[in-house]
XYZ file of C-alpha atoms in Angstrom:
588
model
C -58.008 -50.213 8.340
C -59.020 -51.477 4.877
C -62.257 -49.435 5.084
C -60.435 -46.318 6.178
C -57.925 -46.652 3.343
C -60.743 -47.050 0.824
C -62.536 -44.053 2.244
C -59.394 -41.913 2.095
C -58.709 -42.942 -1.494
C -62.213 -41.967 -2.563
C -62.351 -38.619 -0.694
C -61.610 -35.582 -2.958
C -58.846 -33.261 -1.842
C -60.114 -30.108 -0.037
C -60.688 -27.319 -2.459
C -58.163 -24.949 -0.731
C -56.186 -21.897 -2.006
C -52.850 -23.615 -2.471
C -53.194 -24.638 -6.176
C -54.064 -21.017 -7.093
C -51.021 -19.843 -4.991
C -48.782 -22.403 -6.662
C -49.837 -20.986 -10.067
C -49.113 -17.413 -8.877
C -45.725 -18.382 -7.435
C -44.793 -20.241 -10.637
C -45.518 -17.221 -12.847
C -43.764 -14.876 -10.443
C -40.655 -17.038 -10.323
C -40.429 -16.821 -14.085
C -40.632 -13.070 -13.968
C -44.070 -13.347 -15.764
C -45.594 -10.447 -13.822
C -48.509 -10.204 -16.301
C -49.711 -13.803 -15.702
C -49.080 -13.517 -11.970
C -51.107 -10.287 -11.659
C -54.069 -11.892 -13.485
C -54.303 -14.339 -10.562
C -55.036 -11.526 -8.115
C -58.058 -9.414 -7.291
C -56.371 -6.248 -8.361
C -54.388 -7.084 -11.604
C -53.245 -3.541 -12.499
C -51.964 -2.694 -8.979
C -50.352 -6.113 -8.585
C -48.540 -5.935 -11.930
C -47.156 -2.417 -11.258
C -45.976 -3.521 -7.806
C -44.391 -6.754 -9.048
C -42.597 -4.874 -11.881
C -41.241 -2.301 -9.465
C -39.991 -5.040 -7.136
C -38.058 -6.863 -9.855
C -36.553 -3.612 -11.071
C -35.737 -2.188 -7.634
C -33.927 -5.381 -6.647
C -32.218 -5.755 -10.070
C -33.187 -9.353 -9.572
C -32.012 -12.064 -11.903
C -34.336 -14.771 -10.687
C -36.674 -15.832 -7.804
C -37.303 -19.052 -6.031
C -40.812 -19.257 -4.438
C -41.542 -22.036 -1.969
C -44.886 -22.884 -0.328
C -44.445 -23.580 3.363
C -48.083 -24.286 4.196
C -51.722 -23.114 3.741
C -54.975 -22.713 5.597
C -58.418 -21.522 4.880
C -61.945 -21.173 6.391
C -64.959 -20.655 4.127
C -63.860 -18.158 1.417
C -60.687 -16.740 2.926
C -57.308 -18.201 3.477
C -53.552 -17.748 3.453
C -50.521 -19.477 2.085
C -47.172 -19.219 3.821
C -44.264 -18.640 1.438
C -40.540 -18.383 1.350
C -38.971 -16.183 -1.283
C -35.349 -16.361 -2.251
C -34.321 -13.533 -4.564
C -31.188 -13.864 -6.622
C -29.518 -10.474 -6.965
C -26.488 -9.142 -8.844
C -22.938 -10.254 -7.893
C -24.161 -13.679 -6.535
C -26.110 -12.147 -3.693
C -29.268 -13.817 -2.370
C -32.050 -12.645 -0.074
C -34.502 -15.109 1.571
C -37.394 -14.331 3.781
C -40.837 -15.822 4.877
C -44.251 -14.267 4.524
C -48.002 -14.809 4.060
C -49.989 -14.482 0.887
C -53.634 -13.555 1.512
C -56.159 -15.616 -0.528
C -59.877 -15.087 -1.181
C -62.487 -17.251 -2.965
C -64.494 -15.308 -5.492
C -67.446 -17.146 -7.146
C -65.860 -20.407 -6.222
C -62.410 -19.538 -7.632
C -59.408 -18.808 -5.380
C -57.325 -15.800 -6.182
C -54.656 -13.768 -4.415
C -56.032 -10.807 -2.397
C -53.433 -8.331 -3.423
C -51.496 -6.346 -0.761
C -47.933 -5.194 -0.523
C -47.347 -7.988 2.072
C -47.638 -10.424 -0.842
C -44.157 -9.210 -1.599
C -42.771 -8.814 1.896
C -44.384 -8.826 5.364
C -43.010 -5.370 6.127
C -43.771 -3.705 2.868
C -46.469 -0.969 3.077
C -48.846 0.142 0.426
C -47.266 2.278 -2.263
C -43.829 1.014 -1.218
C -41.363 -1.029 -3.110
C -37.835 -2.429 -2.856
C -34.455 -0.764 -3.651
C -31.119 -2.364 -3.675
C -28.293 -0.252 -2.147
C -24.633 -0.967 -2.294
C -22.150 0.172 0.394
C -18.618 0.015 -1.092
C -16.018 -0.595 1.684
C -13.346 1.899 2.265
C -10.383 0.948 0.139
C -7.505 -0.609 2.045
C -4.225 1.117 2.372
C -0.610 0.177 1.625
C 1.919 0.433 4.445
C 5.625 0.051 4.721
C 7.525 -2.412 6.887
C 7.259 -0.214 9.983
C 3.499 0.126 9.694
C 3.037 3.614 8.385
C 0.860 4.182 5.352
C 2.520 4.923 1.975
C -0.621 4.705 -0.207
C -4.107 5.639 1.065
C -7.533 5.946 -0.607
C -8.499 9.480 -1.606
C -9.828 11.552 -4.413
C -8.369 13.348 -7.368
C -10.499 16.123 -8.891
C -11.109 16.559 -12.596
C -11.756 20.040 -13.856
C -13.839 20.497 -16.946
C -15.500 23.453 -18.749
C -19.083 22.988 -19.977
C -19.783 25.649 -22.623
C -23.572 25.014 -22.582
C -23.826 25.383 -18.903
C -21.677 28.574 -18.948
C -23.853 30.199 -21.574
C -23.176 33.887 -21.878
C -20.639 33.654 -19.118
C -18.286 31.342 -21.020
C -15.508 33.803 -21.699
C -15.568 35.139 -18.125
C -15.343 31.608 -16.771
C -12.524 30.646 -19.224
C -10.551 33.740 -18.153
C -10.980 32.993 -14.489
C -10.144 29.300 -14.877
C -6.932 30.054 -16.889
C -5.834 32.458 -14.153
C -6.513 30.044 -11.315
C -4.845 27.022 -13.128
C -1.762 28.902 -14.281
C 0.437 27.488 -11.447
C -0.332 23.977 -12.759
C -0.527 24.634 -16.561
C 0.778 27.885 -17.965
C -0.065 26.879 -21.521
C -3.772 27.589 -21.263
C -5.293 30.525 -23.178
C -8.808 31.862 -22.328
C -9.827 32.538 -25.991
C -8.673 29.137 -27.221
C -10.211 27.440 -24.160
C -13.604 29.028 -24.896
C -13.481 28.045 -28.533
C -12.521 24.435 -27.752
C -15.295 24.176 -25.119
C -17.817 25.471 -27.555
C -16.914 22.944 -30.215
C -16.782 20.040 -27.725
C -19.757 17.570 -27.643
C -19.499 17.464 -23.854
C -17.599 19.188 -20.965
C -14.024 19.805 -21.985
C -11.434 18.221 -19.685
C -8.840 20.652 -18.415
C -6.753 19.211 -15.658
C -6.795 16.776 -12.701
C -5.719 18.043 -9.270
C -5.109 16.684 -5.810
C -7.418 17.722 -3.001
C -5.054 20.377 -1.550
C -4.700 21.973 -4.971
C -8.365 21.603 -5.704
C -9.257 23.396 -2.455
C -6.910 26.244 -3.387
C -8.302 26.630 -6.832
C -11.955 26.152 -5.874
C -11.594 28.902 -3.244
C -10.415 31.357 -5.915
C -12.978 30.279 -8.603
C -16.102 29.861 -6.489
C -19.174 28.598 -8.316
C -18.366 29.795 -11.860
C -20.986 29.035 -14.451
C -19.892 26.034 -16.581
C -17.036 24.920 -14.307
C -17.435 21.288 -13.478
C -15.304 19.605 -10.726
C -15.713 15.857 -10.530
C -14.131 13.710 -7.779
C -12.414 10.485 -8.887
C -11.471 7.756 -6.327
C -7.756 7.178 -6.347
C -4.966 5.572 -4.389
C -2.667 8.456 -3.326
C 0.913 8.463 -1.825
C 1.213 9.956 1.602
C 4.702 11.345 0.799
C 5.629 12.287 -2.723
C 9.335 11.887 -1.814
C 9.083 8.373 -0.384
C 10.509 6.082 -3.113
C 8.102 7.500 -5.759
C 9.215 5.206 -8.605
C 8.747 2.048 -6.369
C 5.433 3.219 -4.931
C 4.092 3.860 -8.397
C 4.825 0.294 -9.518
C 3.462 -1.130 -6.227
C 0.287 0.793 -6.849
C -0.138 -0.859 -10.243
C 0.520 -4.274 -8.760
C -1.948 -4.125 -5.846
C -4.688 -1.627 -6.891
C -7.152 -4.389 -7.775
C -6.706 -6.157 -4.437
C -7.666 -3.226 -2.218
C -11.394 -2.883 -2.877
C -12.676 -5.694 -0.693
C -16.303 -6.878 -0.859
C -19.047 -4.261 -0.925
C -21.768 -4.391 1.646
C -25.410 -4.156 0.530
C -28.855 -3.519 1.778
C -32.434 -4.022 0.616
C -34.540 -1.082 1.661
C -38.234 -0.165 1.310
C -38.912 3.120 -0.381
C -42.039 5.127 -0.717
C -43.578 6.591 -3.898
C -41.156 9.526 -3.648
C -38.092 7.282 -3.559
C -37.364 8.022 0.086
C -35.988 5.130 2.172
C -38.503 3.866 4.762
C -36.969 0.812 6.345
C -34.009 -1.531 6.022
C -35.347 -4.986 5.171
C -32.032 -6.760 4.824
C -28.378 -5.753 5.387
C -25.129 -7.506 4.687
C -21.934 -5.815 5.960
C -19.026 -5.372 3.553
C -15.741 -7.146 3.969
C -12.909 -4.683 3.627
C -9.695 -5.955 1.995
C -6.783 -6.305 4.326
C -4.068 -3.612 3.953
C -1.045 -4.499 1.905
C 2.380 -4.344 3.461
C 5.569 -3.722 1.443
C 9.065 -4.364 2.620
C 10.381 -0.851 2.273
C 11.382 0.427 5.641
C 10.637 4.047 6.246
C 13.661 4.608 8.529
C 16.114 2.953 6.040
C 14.421 4.581 2.961
C 14.531 8.025 4.405
C 18.145 7.679 5.659
C 19.208 6.348 2.195
C 17.328 9.053 0.293
C 18.846 11.768 2.437
C 22.275 10.379 1.842
C 21.907 10.251 -1.988
C 20.364 13.670 -1.985
C 23.502 15.026 -0.436
C 25.399 14.213 -3.624
C 25.245 17.168 -5.963
C 25.911 16.980 -9.722
C 26.318 13.209 -9.910
C 23.897 10.287 -10.199
C 23.788 8.658 -6.738
C 21.860 5.571 -5.616
C 21.607 3.113 -2.714
C 19.794 -0.200 -2.489
C 19.324 -1.970 0.843
C 18.140 -5.541 1.503
C 17.414 -7.477 4.660
C 19.657 -10.582 4.279
C 17.682 -12.830 6.647
C 14.388 -12.429 4.644
C 15.293 -10.931 1.264
C 12.982 -7.929 1.992
C 13.998 -4.939 -0.013
C 14.383 -2.206 2.599
C 15.278 0.806 0.511
C 15.676 1.930 -3.110
C 16.974 5.494 -3.148
C 18.074 7.687 -6.135
C 18.815 11.384 -6.268
C 17.153 13.664 -8.891
C 20.170 13.251 -11.318
C 19.739 9.496 -11.303
C 15.913 9.706 -11.645
C 16.410 11.236 -15.034
C 17.649 7.814 -16.306
C 14.714 5.815 -14.771
C 15.011 3.177 -12.109
C 18.747 2.814 -12.418
C 19.289 1.637 -8.824
C 17.617 -1.655 -9.679
C 18.056 -1.932 -13.431
C 21.046 0.170 -14.401
C 24.171 -1.833 -15.301
C 27.710 -0.559 -14.456
C 31.177 -2.008 -14.224
C 31.419 -2.845 -10.491
C 35.140 -2.317 -10.104
C 36.772 -3.784 -7.051
C 33.433 -4.595 -5.299
C 33.403 -7.548 -7.648
C 36.498 -8.813 -5.798
C 33.910 -10.281 -3.384
C 33.006 -12.759 -6.174
C 36.531 -13.352 -7.373
C 37.860 -14.002 -3.793
C 34.975 -16.357 -3.164
C 35.660 -18.234 -6.381
C 39.302 -18.616 -5.463
C 38.418 -19.978 -2.019
C 35.795 -22.386 -3.449
C 38.358 -23.736 -6.021
C 41.037 -24.173 -3.287
C 43.203 -21.633 -5.105
C 43.657 -19.595 -1.966
C 42.407 -18.891 1.584
C 42.425 -15.573 3.399
C 45.846 -16.438 4.860
C 47.431 -17.641 1.590
C 50.360 -15.393 0.663
C 49.893 -13.913 -2.812
C 51.749 -11.278 -4.796
C 50.489 -7.732 -4.914
C 52.926 -5.975 -7.274
C 52.339 -2.508 -8.615
C 51.663 -3.922 -12.048
C 51.348 -7.430 -13.555
C 51.509 -8.529 -17.159
C 49.003 -11.172 -18.110
C 48.728 -12.079 -21.742
C 48.858 -8.832 -23.727
C 47.479 -6.736 -20.818
C 49.311 -4.840 -18.181
C 47.236 -4.602 -14.945
C 48.123 -1.702 -12.511
C 47.100 -1.187 -8.934
C 45.407 2.149 -8.269
C 48.248 4.671 -8.156
C 50.759 1.864 -8.768
C 51.036 0.815 -5.118
C 53.131 -2.280 -4.423
C 52.560 -4.486 -1.319
C 54.886 -7.259 -2.340
C 53.658 -10.668 -1.015
C 50.838 -10.485 1.423
C 47.954 -12.676 2.651
C 44.928 -12.653 0.377
C 42.948 -10.822 3.184
C 45.416 -7.909 3.007
C 45.253 -7.855 -0.769
C 41.495 -7.755 -0.528
C 41.468 -5.026 2.125
C 43.915 -2.882 0.202
C 42.195 -3.718 -3.102
C 45.066 -5.095 -5.078
C 43.977 -5.346 -8.712
C 47.018 -7.315 -9.585
C 46.300 -10.043 -7.051
C 42.743 -10.681 -8.186
C 43.639 -10.359 -11.890
C 46.184 -13.133 -11.407
C 43.587 -15.349 -9.695
C 40.979 -14.734 -12.322
C 43.416 -15.553 -15.103
C 43.824 -19.110 -13.676
C 40.035 -19.780 -13.602
C 38.148 -21.585 -16.350
C 36.013 -19.544 -18.836
C 32.812 -19.945 -16.751
C 34.458 -19.682 -13.381
C 33.455 -16.152 -12.549
C 30.050 -16.545 -14.216
C 29.233 -19.550 -11.945
C 30.655 -17.875 -8.840
C 28.592 -14.644 -9.509
C 25.362 -16.704 -9.712
C 26.157 -18.078 -6.178
C 25.899 -14.477 -4.926
C 22.581 -13.756 -6.854
C 24.257 -11.973 -9.736
C 22.998 -13.395 -12.977
C 19.723 -15.043 -12.027
C 16.577 -13.182 -12.894
C 14.212 -12.226 -10.125
C 10.587 -11.397 -11.096
C 9.511 -9.381 -8.055
C 6.030 -7.963 -8.065
C 6.042 -4.201 -7.809
C 9.600 -3.587 -8.940
C 11.768 -4.176 -11.986
C 15.227 -5.557 -11.356
C 18.270 -6.620 -13.212
C 21.139 -8.123 -11.187
C 23.970 -8.000 -13.766
C 25.822 -9.838 -16.500
C 28.993 -11.876 -16.075
C 29.537 -13.509 -19.482
C 31.884 -16.490 -19.669
C 34.991 -15.857 -21.789
C 37.861 -17.795 -23.232
C 39.710 -14.514 -23.819
C 42.529 -14.343 -21.200
C 42.633 -10.554 -21.095
C 38.899 -10.188 -20.603
C 38.777 -12.795 -17.865
C 41.722 -11.058 -16.172
C 39.935 -7.701 -16.218
C 36.705 -9.342 -15.070
C 38.524 -10.461 -11.892
C 38.660 -6.919 -10.547
C 35.324 -5.765 -11.973
C 36.359 -4.182 -15.255
C 36.251 -6.147 -18.502
C 32.825 -7.012 -19.591
C 31.276 -7.587 -16.077
C 28.250 -5.299 -15.432
C 26.292 -5.182 -12.188
C 23.422 -3.113 -10.872
C 23.368 -1.653 -7.356
C 20.559 -4.126 -6.715
C 22.822 -6.951 -7.909
C 25.765 -5.832 -5.598
C 23.351 -5.504 -2.687
C 22.240 -9.132 -3.336
C 25.905 -10.197 -3.281
C 26.442 -8.482 0.127
C 23.167 -9.978 1.456
C 24.393 -13.384 0.425
C 27.613 -13.072 2.442
C 25.597 -11.705 5.402
C 22.952 -14.486 5.359
C 25.237 -17.377 4.364
C 22.840 -18.025 1.456
C 21.354 -16.121 -1.372
C 18.050 -14.663 -0.170
C 15.011 -14.477 -2.420
C 14.227 -10.805 -2.727
C 10.719 -9.563 -2.210
C 8.757 -6.259 -2.024
C 5.073 -6.969 -1.557
C 4.236 -9.236 1.404
C 2.533 -12.455 0.289
C 3.654 -12.147 -3.375
C 6.082 -14.883 -4.375
C 9.172 -13.967 -6.371
C 9.902 -16.179 -9.389
C 13.596 -16.965 -9.923
C 15.086 -18.181 -13.185
C 18.677 -18.919 -13.944
C 21.502 -20.636 -12.080
C 20.821 -20.800 -8.335
C 23.877 -22.763 -7.160
C 24.289 -22.029 -3.390
C 27.233 -20.284 -1.934
C 29.301 -22.655 0.304
C 30.244 -22.360 3.973
C 33.967 -22.091 3.273
C 33.327 -19.118 0.936
C 31.284 -17.382 3.638
C 33.811 -18.152 6.353
C 36.637 -16.686 4.232
C 34.863 -13.607 3.024
C 33.305 -12.287 6.250
C 36.597 -11.511 8.080
C 38.138 -10.157 4.853
C 35.219 -7.731 4.415
C 35.628 -6.760 8.029
C 39.225 -5.959 7.446
C 38.311 -3.593 4.592
C 36.471 -1.412 7.127
C 38.780 -1.743 10.099
C 42.140 -1.516 8.325
C 41.550 -1.018 4.590
C 39.989 1.151 1.918
C 36.782 1.766 3.809
C 38.269 2.977 7.084
C 36.121 6.200 6.871
C 33.078 4.138 7.920
C 34.785 2.429 10.884
C 33.130 3.274 14.099
C 29.581 2.826 12.645
C 29.134 -0.608 14.179
C 30.316 -3.961 12.676
C 30.226 -2.877 9.097
C 31.749 -5.254 6.559
C 32.132 -4.535 2.897
C 34.229 -3.867 -0.183
C 34.969 -0.674 -2.010
C 35.310 -0.289 -5.683
C 36.387 2.346 -8.212
C 35.319 1.279 -11.714
C 37.086 3.070 -14.515
C 35.503 4.032 -17.747
C 36.680 6.395 -20.491
C 36.852 9.884 -18.920
C 36.336 8.968 -15.289
C 35.399 6.289 -12.716
C 32.406 5.077 -10.709
C 32.472 5.154 -6.920
C 31.202 1.999 -5.249
C 30.751 0.481 -1.784
C 28.885 -2.733 -1.003
C 28.530 -4.514 2.281
C 26.373 -5.160 5.307
C 25.906 -4.339 8.975
C 23.778 -6.725 11.073
C 20.697 -7.561 9.150
C 20.994 -4.852 6.508
C 23.020 -5.327 3.342
C 23.555 -2.474 0.928
C 25.224 -1.251 -2.235
C 26.016 2.407 -2.919
C 27.045 3.869 -6.290
C 27.954 7.399 -7.454
C 28.072 7.311 -11.238
C 31.295 9.069 -12.241
C 31.963 9.759 -8.630
C 35.613 8.956 -8.665
C 37.317 7.545 -5.645
C 35.400 4.922 -3.617
C 35.776 7.125 -0.556
C 32.779 9.141 -1.769
C 30.483 6.065 -1.872
C 31.783 5.077 1.576
C 31.048 8.564 2.842
C 27.532 8.430 1.324
C 26.898 5.076 3.041
C 28.136 6.489 6.356
C 25.611 9.294 5.905
C 22.857 6.623 5.542
C 23.924 4.764 8.740
C 24.165 8.049 10.616
C 20.607 8.763 9.584
C 19.246 5.568 11.130
C 18.177 5.262 14.775
C 21.072 4.041 16.932
C 21.675 0.273 16.406
C 18.882 -0.045 13.753
C 18.970 -3.561 12.246
C 22.576 -3.837 13.587
């Protein structure tokens, strides 16, 4: 054994091809194609091929590993493993054989295309191809798409390409685009295109409009139509303001991960073979809580109100999902007023005042309270609508008949922050940062002023609430707790402000009183539409009054407002229209 070890130690290593291959791989891994090519028998051909490979793959680096070698006389081979590092953290690994030859006692690489890849032919190189996945869509709660991937088409006029036909093309373009832009003038257009350093942008159209215009214009010299990938609504009338905000919130999450391929291409750039392929991973579709059935029914209901700003917000109490945000065209002129507009809530705010009275043990639904035609509190005389006088009645009857005097009296006995704290228990006051939609619930400022607090008790004074805020209040009564509103599935809503929970005795007292409003009170016009519970309101302002109705049926809470609409019966009627537009028993 000692002799053998001695012999082995003195025996020189075989003069094989691996050291030369190691040197080639080391240069190649550094991207030093010049040095690597000098280690081959065809330096010029090798260098050109190696440069094309690096460029075609857009490679950032290469790891080259020797797996083994063999030789006989003056020929041999070295097994390798290449791992290319490509853009966007992609890697491509494969094994191959490097042919070696000994020339005048010195090993060098016998250059062939297989030195780069076993399937690469002569005069072929690599090309990296990307296969972007189809963009994901956005769907509503029922599963139908509301935003889908598509194209918009940008029209431009290239004066250089038009040449002598510039004026003819400008005249034809202006005529074809007149339905979309009637301010265009052929002469001015031609002059602006001539002075532009590149094609002059004209207009961007949807595919249907593009098809119509392109059919008229044909292939006019100088007219350039360029498609632009875009996320497009399936229905322009489906909550357009909300869908626009949702698009901004999710557009960067819909692209998914692109697939990619490495292909061999010949000297003409034509694909020959696919050497590696990685499938893309499309992004999952995004779901929003808007419910097409509820949204369409609410939209049709508000559209039926002419000459007044009308809006409805619907929320699913059990989950906080926003089911509908509908505004008519008159309301749209003011922006997203259904979720951010603040208005005096009138007697719908008696939901809050009654709950506060119950919580503070000031009254129960059965407590007998006065409902005179007017009441003097401090320096303010509070009248009932039309001066009606019910005498002494249970609070539930005063609530159902909407006695201002009763709830003004109760509010006057509360501390300065009483109504502020109570409103927060219904979700009015806290700020909800909901991705995809801007919301403001309302403002119920504390006050030491007796007259203001008295007026606040029946929704006048300085109390302001949005339809979204009143829908939250109704949803709180329906659910027995304040739901956290949400619009985009999986996106958490951040809540700031007082989040004191509503109490069971408040809920137990309010639910039957809100039922009585519908069965035998101011909202009798909606009786017969299922177990609807709610509260009407007519909020006065100088020169008129707002028409309100807020409530719930089953697992759908809502608030309806007609700005300057007068009697609450009109908001009740609008809500009935929404319920009639739903499938029978929907969410009931």
